[in-house]
mmCIF file of C-alpha atoms and ligand atoms in Angstrom:
data_model
loop_
_atom_site.group_PDB
_atom_site.id
_atom_site.type_symbol
_atom_site.label_atom_id
_atom_site.label_comp_id
_atom_site.label_asym_id
_atom_site.label_seq_id
_atom_site.Cartn_x
_atom_site.Cartn_y
_atom_site.Cartn_z
ATOM 1 C CA MET A 12 62.488 123.299 86.237
ATOM 2 C CA VAL A 13 62.489 122.794 82.449
ATOM 3 C CA LEU A 14 60.967 119.654 80.929
ATOM 4 C CA LEU A 15 63.162 118.114 78.244
ATOM 5 C CA ASP A 16 60.270 117.397 75.926
ATOM 6 C CA GLY A 17 61.210 114.389 73.825
ATOM 7 C CA ARG A 18 57.893 114.302 72.032
ATOM 8 C CA LYS A 19 58.222 117.865 70.737
ATOM 9 C CA THR A 20 61.940 117.584 69.959
ATOM 10 C CA SER A 21 61.479 114.291 68.134
ATOM 11 C CA ALA A 22 58.614 115.843 66.137
ATOM 12 C CA ASP A 23 60.958 118.700 65.128
ATOM 13 C CA ILE A 24 63.602 116.177 64.033
ATOM 14 C CA LYS A 25 61.043 114.191 62.055
ATOM 15 C CA ASP A 26 59.926 117.405 60.308
ATOM 16 C CA GLU A 27 63.552 118.101 59.373
ATOM 17 C CA ILE A 28 63.940 114.552 58.035
ATOM 18 C CA ALA A 29 60.646 114.781 56.094
ATOM 19 C CA LEU A 30 61.932 117.952 54.410
ATOM 20 C CA LYS A 31 65.112 116.114 53.368
ATOM 21 C CA VAL A 32 63.050 113.231 51.979
ATOM 22 C CA LYS A 33 61.028 115.710 49.942
ATOM 23 C CA GLU A 34 64.272 117.170 48.582
ATOM 24 C CA PHE A 35 65.436 113.649 47.664
ATOM 25 C CA LYS A 36 62.130 112.980 45.883
ATOM 26 C CA ASP A 37 62.156 116.299 44.030
ATOM 27 C CA SER A 38 65.682 115.727 42.771
ATOM 28 C CA GLY A 39 64.943 112.139 41.694
ATOM 29 C CA LYS A 40 67.130 110.585 44.382
ATOM 30 C CA LYS A 41 66.426 107.320 46.166
ATOM 31 C CA ILE A 42 63.993 107.422 49.110
ATOM 32 C CA PRO A 43 65.457 106.015 52.369
ATOM 33 C CA HIS A 44 64.260 102.487 53.105
ATOM 34 C CA LEU A 45 64.349 100.971 56.624
ATOM 35 C CA ALA A 46 63.611 97.313 57.333
ATOM 36 C CA ALA A 47 62.898 95.683 60.691
ATOM 37 C CA ILE A 48 62.964 92.024 61.645
ATOM 38 C CA LEU A 49 60.721 90.959 64.495
ATOM 39 C CA VAL A 50 60.983 87.424 65.863
ATOM 40 C CA GLY A 51 58.038 86.319 68.008
ATOM 41 C CA THR A 52 55.096 88.240 69.424
ATOM 42 C CA ASP A 53 56.440 89.903 72.594
ATOM 43 C CA GLY A 54 53.993 92.745 73.367
ATOM 44 C CA ALA A 55 56.561 95.459 74.074
ATOM 45 C CA SER A 56 58.684 94.510 71.026
ATOM 46 C CA MET A 57 55.621 94.593 68.762
ATOM 47 C CA THR A 58 54.749 98.068 70.101
ATOM 48 C CA TYR A 59 58.302 99.336 69.525
ATOM 49 C CA VAL A 60 58.509 97.932 65.991
ATOM 50 C CA SER A 61 55.107 99.240 64.949
ATOM 51 C CA GLY A 62 56.132 102.668 66.311
ATOM 52 C CA LYS A 63 59.230 102.559 64.109
ATOM 53 C CA VAL A 64 57.247 101.553 61.003
ATOM 54 C CA LYS A 65 54.686 104.318 61.638
ATOM 55 C CA ALA A 66 57.495 106.855 62.050
ATOM 56 C CA CYS A 67 58.911 105.799 58.658
ATOM 57 C CA GLU A 68 55.562 106.453 57.019
ATOM 58 C CA LEU A 69 55.325 109.835 58.711
ATOM 59 C CA VAL A 70 58.615 111.118 57.256
ATOM 60 C CA GLY A 71 58.083 109.529 53.824
ATOM 61 C CA PHE A 72 60.582 106.633 54.123
ATOM 62 C CA LYS A 73 59.901 103.225 52.656
ATOM 63 C CA SER A 74 59.652 100.546 55.346
ATOM 64 C CA THR A 75 59.578 96.771 55.372
ATOM 65 C CA LEU A 76 58.576 94.690 58.377
ATOM 66 C CA ILE A 77 59.656 91.058 58.406
ATOM 67 C CA GLU A 78 57.729 89.121 61.050
ATOM 68 C CA LEU A 79 59.028 85.672 61.923
ATOM 69 C CA PRO A 80 57.505 83.136 64.331
ATOM 70 C CA LYS A 81 59.228 82.687 67.705
ATOM 71 C CA GLU A 82 60.327 79.131 66.725
ATOM 72 C CA THR A 83 62.413 80.536 63.823
ATOM 73 C CA SER A 84 65.838 78.860 63.785
ATOM 74 C CA GLU A 85 69.023 80.872 64.141
ATOM 75 C CA GLU A 86 70.065 79.716 60.661
ATOM 76 C CA LYS A 87 66.841 81.002 59.090
ATOM 77 C CA LEU A 88 67.229 84.369 60.853
ATOM 78 C CA LEU A 89 70.834 84.698 59.664
ATOM 79 C CA GLN A 90 69.626 83.972 56.103
ATOM 80 C CA GLU A 91 67.037 86.753 56.385
ATOM 81 C CA ILE A 92 69.770 89.127 57.576
ATOM 82 C CA GLU A 93 72.067 88.174 54.683
ATOM 83 C CA ALA A 94 69.188 88.809 52.277
ATOM 84 C CA LEU A 95 68.780 92.344 53.690
ATOM 85 C CA ASN A 96 72.571 92.882 53.580
ATOM 86 C CA ASN A 97 72.474 92.030 49.862
ATOM 87 C CA ASN A 98 69.315 93.969 49.006
ATOM 88 C CA ASP A 99 70.444 97.260 47.434
ATOM 89 C CA ASP A 100 67.096 98.916 48.022
ATOM 90 C CA ILE A 101 67.414 98.573 51.825
ATOM 91 C CA ASP A 102 69.534 101.368 53.319
ATOM 92 C CA GLY A 103 69.408 100.195 56.902
ATOM 93 C CA PHE A 104 67.726 97.593 59.067
ATOM 94 C CA ILE A 105 67.260 96.546 62.652
ATOM 95 C CA VAL A 106 66.700 93.239 64.381
ATOM 96 C CA GLN A 107 64.358 93.950 67.282
ATOM 97 C CA LEU A 108 65.781 92.734 70.603
ATOM 98 C CA PRO A 109 65.384 90.715 72.752
ATOM 99 C CA LEU A 110 65.510 87.564 70.621
ATOM 100 C CA PRO A 111 64.172 84.156 71.717
ATOM 101 C CA LYS A 112 66.623 82.278 73.972
ATOM 102 C CA HIS A 113 67.652 79.680 71.357
ATOM 103 C CA ILE A 114 69.138 82.426 69.123
ATOM 104 C CA ASP A 115 72.643 83.756 69.788
ATOM 105 C CA GLU A 116 72.253 87.549 69.869
ATOM 106 C CA GLN A 117 75.975 88.188 69.320
ATOM 107 C CA LYS A 118 76.021 86.036 66.187
ATOM 108 C CA VAL A 119 73.017 87.944 64.862
ATOM 109 C CA LEU A 120 74.534 91.382 65.528
ATOM 110 C CA LEU A 121 77.811 90.323 63.892
ATOM 111 C CA THR A 122 75.973 89.237 60.734
ATOM 112 C CA VAL A 123 74.421 92.673 60.119
ATOM 113 C CA ASP A 124 76.394 94.666 57.513
ATOM 114 C CA PRO A 125 77.976 97.543 59.535
ATOM 115 C CA ASP A 126 77.025 99.956 56.721
ATOM 116 C CA LYS A 127 73.350 99.060 57.262
ATOM 117 C CA ASP A 128 73.562 98.768 61.066
ATOM 118 C CA VAL A 129 71.385 101.786 61.864
ATOM 119 C CA ASP A 130 71.012 100.595 65.480
ATOM 120 C CA GLY A 131 74.787 101.070 65.860
ATOM 121 C CA PHE A 132 75.192 97.719 67.677
ATOM 122 C CA HIS A 133 77.793 96.053 65.399
ATOM 123 C CA PRO A 134 81.311 95.939 66.957
ATOM 124 C CA THR A 135 82.632 97.927 63.968
ATOM 125 C CA ASN A 136 80.292 100.807 64.793
ATOM 126 C CA VAL A 137 80.867 100.481 68.543
ATOM 127 C CA GLY A 138 84.646 100.605 67.974
ATOM 128 C CA LYS A 139 84.353 103.617 65.693
ATOM 129 C CA MET A 140 82.120 105.330 68.255
ATOM 130 C CA ALA A 141 84.712 104.748 70.985
ATOM 131 C CA LEU A 142 87.397 106.245 68.721
ATOM 132 C CA ASP A 143 85.157 109.188 67.792
ATOM 133 C CA LEU A 144 85.149 108.226 64.083
ATOM 134 C CA PRO A 145 82.149 108.639 61.746
ATOM 135 C CA CYS A 146 79.687 105.805 62.455
ATOM 136 C CA PHE A 147 76.101 105.041 63.358
ATOM 137 C CA LEU A 148 75.611 106.045 66.985
ATOM 138 C CA PRO A 149 73.226 103.824 68.973
ATOM 139 C CA ALA A 150 69.834 105.499 68.809
ATOM 140 C CA THR A 151 69.089 106.010 72.520
ATOM 141 C CA PRO A 152 72.415 107.650 73.486
ATOM 142 C CA PHE A 153 72.262 109.625 70.210
ATOM 143 C CA GLY A 154 68.801 110.866 71.243
ATOM 144 C CA ILE A 155 70.081 111.892 74.679
ATOM 145 C CA LEU A 156 72.914 113.941 73.105
ATOM 146 C CA GLU A 157 70.447 115.594 70.740
ATOM 147 C CA LEU A 158 68.059 116.520 73.597
ATOM 148 C CA LEU A 159 70.912 118.018 75.664
ATOM 149 C CA GLU A 160 72.182 119.972 72.638
ATOM 150 C CA ARG A 161 68.810 121.330 71.560
ATOM 151 C CA TYR A 162 67.963 122.475 75.091
ATOM 152 C CA LYS A 163 71.488 123.936 75.427
ATOM 153 C CA VAL A 164 72.200 122.028 78.640
ATOM 154 C CA GLU A 165 75.799 122.830 79.626
ATOM 155 C CA THR A 166 77.818 119.600 79.865
ATOM 156 C CA SER A 167 81.415 120.788 79.550
ATOM 157 C CA GLY A 168 83.334 120.159 82.784
ATOM 158 C CA LYS A 169 80.187 118.859 84.474
ATOM 159 C CA HIS A 170 80.028 115.661 86.527
ATOM 160 C CA VAL A 171 77.814 113.162 84.727
ATOM 161 C CA VAL A 172 76.743 110.053 86.630
ATOM 162 C CA VAL A 173 75.394 107.221 84.478
ATOM 163 C CA ILE A 174 73.458 104.465 86.278
ATOM 164 C CA GLY A 175 73.596 101.203 84.300
ATOM 165 C CA ARG A 176 76.336 99.840 82.034
ATOM 166 C CA SER A 177 74.351 98.147 79.246
ATOM 167 C CA HIS A 178 75.834 97.970 75.748
ATOM 168 C CA ILE A 179 72.929 99.900 74.280
ATOM 169 C CA VAL A 180 72.584 102.818 76.735
ATOM 170 C CA GLY A 181 74.805 103.159 79.811
ATOM 171 C CA ARG A 182 78.199 102.310 78.375
ATOM 172 C CA PRO A 183 77.864 104.208 75.069
ATOM 173 C CA ILE A 184 76.448 107.366 76.692
ATOM 174 C CA SER A 185 79.320 107.320 79.206
ATOM 175 C CA ILE A 186 81.840 107.154 76.345
ATOM 176 C CA LEU A 187 80.084 109.788 74.239
ATOM 177 C CA MET A 188 79.694 112.354 77.015
ATOM 178 C CA SER A 189 83.370 112.059 77.919
ATOM 179 C CA GLN A 190 84.396 112.904 74.336
ATOM 180 C CA LYS A 191 85.065 116.314 72.832
ATOM 181 C CA ARG A 192 81.630 117.204 71.457
ATOM 182 C CA LEU A 193 78.836 119.697 72.039
ATOM 183 C CA ALA A 194 77.006 117.540 74.599
ATOM 184 C CA GLY A 195 80.299 116.188 75.930
ATOM 185 C CA ASN A 196 83.563 117.213 77.600
ATOM 186 C CA ALA A 197 82.058 115.927 80.829
ATOM 187 C CA THR A 198 83.694 114.058 83.693
ATOM 188 C CA VAL A 199 81.813 110.790 83.690
ATOM 189 C CA THR A 200 81.234 108.253 86.451
ATOM 190 C CA LEU A 201 79.725 104.983 85.210
ATOM 191 C CA THR A 202 77.877 103.135 87.978
ATOM 192 C CA HIS A 203 76.246 99.693 88.010
ATOM 193 C CA SER A 204 74.775 96.997 90.252
ATOM 194 C CA ARG A 205 78.117 96.436 92.056
ATOM 195 C CA THR A 206 78.689 100.134 92.774
ATOM 196 C CA LYS A 207 79.005 100.898 96.479
ATOM 197 C CA ASN A 208 77.437 103.974 98.087
ATOM 198 C CA LEU A 209 75.600 105.022 94.931
ATOM 199 C CA LYS A 210 73.758 107.811 96.762
ATOM 200 C CA GLU A 211 77.058 109.499 97.705
ATOM 201 C CA ILE A 212 77.955 109.521 94.000
ATOM 202 C CA THR A 213 74.584 110.706 92.675
ATOM 203 C CA LEU A 214 74.533 113.531 95.250
ATOM 204 C CA ARG A 215 77.692 114.897 93.570
ATOM 205 C CA ALA A 216 76.234 114.680 90.034
ATOM 206 C CA ASP A 217 75.420 117.696 87.865
ATOM 207 C CA ILE A 218 73.745 115.413 85.330
ATOM 208 C CA ILE A 219 72.316 111.917 85.953
ATOM 209 C CA VAL A 220 71.456 109.417 83.232
ATOM 210 C CA ALA A 221 69.303 106.715 84.827
ATOM 211 C CA ALA A 222 69.272 103.539 82.699
ATOM 212 C CA LEU A 223 68.904 100.593 85.029
ATOM 213 C CA GLY A 224 65.340 99.398 84.433
ATOM 214 C CA LYS A 225 64.171 99.718 88.050
ATOM 215 C CA PRO A 226 60.995 101.812 88.260
ATOM 216 C CA GLU A 227 61.262 105.033 90.295
ATOM 217 C CA PHE A 228 64.658 103.994 91.688
ATOM 218 C CA LEU A 229 66.211 107.476 91.805
ATOM 219 C CA THR A 230 64.504 109.534 94.498
ATOM 220 C CA GLY A 231 64.695 113.172 95.551
ATOM 221 C CA ASP A 232 67.037 112.494 98.506
ATOM 222 C CA MET A 233 69.639 111.094 96.055
ATOM 223 C CA VAL A 234 70.099 114.280 93.978
ATOM 224 C CA LYS A 235 71.350 117.802 94.582
ATOM 225 C CA ASP A 236 69.524 121.009 93.713
ATOM 226 C CA GLY A 237 69.925 122.134 90.093
ATOM 227 C CA VAL A 238 70.638 118.641 88.739
ATOM 228 C CA THR A 239 69.775 117.626 85.159
ATOM 229 C CA ILE A 240 67.980 114.288 84.893
ATOM 230 C CA ILE A 241 67.775 111.990 81.877
ATOM 231 C CA ASP A 242 65.397 109.116 82.637
ATOM 232 C CA VAL A 243 65.865 106.271 80.164
ATOM 233 C CA GLY A 244 63.855 103.631 82.013
ATOM 234 C CA ILE A 245 60.716 102.149 80.521
ATOM 235 C CA THR A 246 58.948 99.553 82.650
ATOM 236 C CA ARG A 247 55.368 98.388 82.240
ATOM 237 C CA ILE A 248 53.608 98.280 85.600
ATOM 238 C CA LYS A 249 50.278 96.513 86.010
ATOM 239 C CA ASP A 250 47.556 99.116 86.478
ATOM 240 C CA ASP A 251 43.946 98.030 86.220
ATOM 241 C CA SER A 252 42.738 101.643 86.195
ATOM 242 C CA LYS A 253 44.257 102.011 82.680
ATOM 243 C CA LYS A 254 42.430 100.730 79.619
ATOM 244 C CA ARG A 255 45.499 98.823 78.415
ATOM 245 C CA GLY A 256 46.039 97.322 81.908
ATOM 246 C CA TYR A 257 49.434 98.884 82.604
ATOM 247 C CA ARG A 258 51.253 102.196 83.025
ATOM 248 C CA ILE A 259 54.761 103.116 81.948
ATOM 249 C CA ALA A 260 57.258 104.019 84.688
ATOM 250 C CA GLY A 261 60.722 105.491 84.363
ATOM 251 C CA ASP A 262 63.762 104.870 86.587
ATOM 252 C CA VAL A 263 63.238 108.217 88.325
ATOM 253 C CA HIS A 264 60.707 109.095 91.002
ATOM 254 C CA PHE A 265 59.518 112.181 89.153
ATOM 255 C CA GLU A 266 57.480 113.759 91.965
ATOM 256 C CA SER A 267 60.433 113.984 94.376
ATOM 257 C CA VAL A 268 63.224 114.600 91.835
ATOM 258 C CA ALA A 269 61.589 117.168 89.506
ATOM 259 C CA PRO A 270 61.330 119.981 92.118
ATOM 260 C CA LYS A 271 65.119 119.806 92.639
ATOM 261 C CA SER A 272 65.960 119.638 88.905
ATOM 262 C CA ALA A 273 67.039 122.317 86.449
ATOM 263 C CA PHE A 274 66.120 120.038 83.510
ATOM 264 C CA ILE A 275 64.321 116.690 83.525
ATOM 265 C CA THR A 276 62.921 114.262 80.962
ATOM 266 C CA PRO A 277 59.403 112.956 81.597
ATOM 267 C CA VAL A 278 58.429 109.304 81.093
ATOM 268 C CA PRO A 279 56.714 108.744 78.747
ATOM 269 C CA ARG A 280 57.449 111.467 76.128
ATOM 270 C CA GLY A 281 61.111 111.909 77.064
ATOM 271 C CA VAL A 282 63.927 109.709 75.787
ATOM 272 C CA GLY A 283 61.602 107.105 74.171
ATOM 273 C CA PRO A 284 60.415 109.193 71.195
ATOM 274 C CA MET A 285 63.978 110.514 70.688
ATOM 275 C CA THR A 286 65.209 106.943 70.158
ATOM 276 C CA ILE A 287 62.860 106.456 67.198
ATOM 277 C CA ALA A 288 63.739 109.848 65.706
ATOM 278 C CA MET A 289 67.475 109.036 65.843
ATOM 279 C CA LEU A 290 66.897 105.666 64.189
ATOM 280 C CA LEU A 291 65.319 107.584 61.303
ATOM 281 C CA LYS A 292 68.257 110.006 61.293
ATOM 282 C CA ASN A 293 70.702 107.079 61.029
ATOM 283 C CA THR A 294 68.673 105.612 58.142
ATOM 284 C CA LEU A 295 68.748 108.950 56.324
ATOM 285 C CA LEU A 296 72.505 109.050 56.880
ATOM 286 C CA ALA A 297 72.879 105.502 55.537
ATOM 287 C CA CYS A 298 70.936 106.453 52.404
ATOM 288 C CA GLU A 299 72.951 109.661 51.906
ATOM 289 C CA ARG A 300 76.246 107.778 52.344
ATOM 290 C CA LYS A 301 75.300 105.296 49.633
ATOM 291 C CA GLN A 302 74.641 108.108 47.206
HETATM 292 P P1 NAD B 427 69.958 96.457 81.152
HETATM 293 O O1 NAD B 427 68.658 95.958 81.668
HETATM 294 O O2 NAD B 427 70.663 95.694 80.089
HETATM 295 O O3 NAD B 427 70.992 96.639 82.338
HETATM 296 C C1 NAD B 427 70.679 97.315 83.513
HETATM 297 C C2 NAD B 427 71.935 97.924 84.080
HETATM 298 O O4 NAD B 427 71.603 98.549 85.304
HETATM 299 C C3 NAD B 427 73.048 96.925 84.381
HETATM 300 O O5 NAD B 427 74.260 97.428 83.861
HETATM 301 C C4 NAD B 427 73.109 96.859 85.902
HETATM 302 O O6 NAD B 427 74.435 96.721 86.385
HETATM 303 C C5 NAD B 427 72.547 98.213 86.304
HETATM 304 N N1 NAD B 427 71.859 98.140 87.589
HETATM 305 C C6 NAD B 427 70.897 97.275 87.975
HETATM 306 N N2 NAD B 427 70.541 97.502 89.255
HETATM 307 C C7 NAD B 427 71.290 98.538 89.693
HETATM 308 C C8 NAD B 427 71.367 99.236 90.913
HETATM 309 N N3 NAD B 427 70.597 98.915 91.953
HETATM 310 N N4 NAD B 427 72.240 100.245 90.993
HETATM 311 C C9 NAD B 427 73.024 100.604 89.946
HETATM 312 N N5 NAD B 427 72.983 99.976 88.760
HETATM 313 C C10 NAD B 427 72.122 98.945 88.622
HETATM 314 O O7 NAD B 427 69.771 97.979 80.718
HETATM 315 P P2 NAD B 427 69.149 98.667 79.428
HETATM 316 O O8 NAD B 427 68.868 97.672 78.336
HETATM 317 O O9 NAD B 427 70.040 99.831 79.176
HETATM 318 O O10 NAD B 427 67.729 99.172 79.948
HETATM 319 C C11 NAD B 427 67.583 100.017 81.058
HETATM 320 C C12 NAD B 427 66.198 100.634 81.044
HETATM 321 O O11 NAD B 427 66.111 101.518 79.927
HETATM 322 C C13 NAD B 427 65.061 99.633 80.864
HETATM 323 O O12 NAD B 427 63.946 100.091 81.603
HETATM 324 C C14 NAD B 427 64.764 99.687 79.390
HETATM 325 O O13 NAD B 427 63.425 99.321 79.087
HETATM 326 C C15 NAD B 427 65.013 101.150 79.110
HETATM 327 N N6 NAD B 427 65.360 101.478 77.725
HETATM 328 C C16 NAD B 427 64.722 102.550 77.196
HETATM 329 C C17 NAD B 427 65.039 102.975 75.906
HETATM 330 C C18 NAD B 427 64.340 104.179 75.345
HETATM 331 O O14 NAD B 427 64.270 104.338 74.151
HETATM 332 N N7 NAD B 427 63.840 105.068 76.197
HETATM 333 C C19 NAD B 427 66.004 102.284 75.161
HETATM 334 C C20 NAD B 427 66.670 101.222 75.757
HETATM 335 C C21 NAD B 427 66.347 100.829 77.065
#
């Protein structure tokens, strides 16, 4: 069994990006600048955003964090987004999700300039992704492709089963892995909460992408020997034995699935760090495109 080490791979990617930034600096070019908008004080969102800002510092990007109170009106948030759209120094920006209930997420995503949409959530980028045109790929699926490529996991002609059909993970990864690309050319089955006999389907999978948000859902009896497992799930579970009061669980029951796997991502240190690295990669791309 080989661990698909997201922490190491993401560190390699960040080193590659840092080298590029140094080249930009040395040749007098603009340094990539990523901005993030955070509305409210949700603990997990604050952790994710601060991780993104820290990663920017690490590779030498400029970063701007705009923190807004949870009562912020939709109108005020849209104004902040327009200001970032019109700010030439900002190459890309993200609006951390989820947003408070009184704000229409779709309206917000539609307001982001597609050329600065480094999360790859705008319909223009989603459409281009589906048509295999140059675009910003959503960071988590992009990170999964990168992990599979760098570990040379064979995907061509393989049966990939994706569990979960969210717009940010399940659906895009199912589209991407069915396309003609290095970590692609697969036969993809996209499953979801209405899927019947899921176990029969997962038992026929060569590769499983678990992205449903149910801790330790996929167990050893649901997979065949030699399977490759990508565990996207991140759920905080109360754990008083930990200093911070919780532990992080994936969607895969690692102890029973790992012994049957050829390749498997751990949680944490699997897909999570890759997501941040690919956000940086998209920001670098946005900056390069502008030049
Ligand atoms: P979501 O919560 O929006 O949707 C869950 C999906 O799972 C739905 O499509 C639903 O139909 C499906 N589902 C639910 N129960 C099911 C069942 N019993 N059988 C089959 N399918 C079922 O999904 P999301 O936003 O993609 O998040 C999924 C998980 O991935 C969460 O734990 C989230 O925290 C995590 N996540 C991690 C990263 C990362 O960087 N590692 C990024 C995004 C999301």
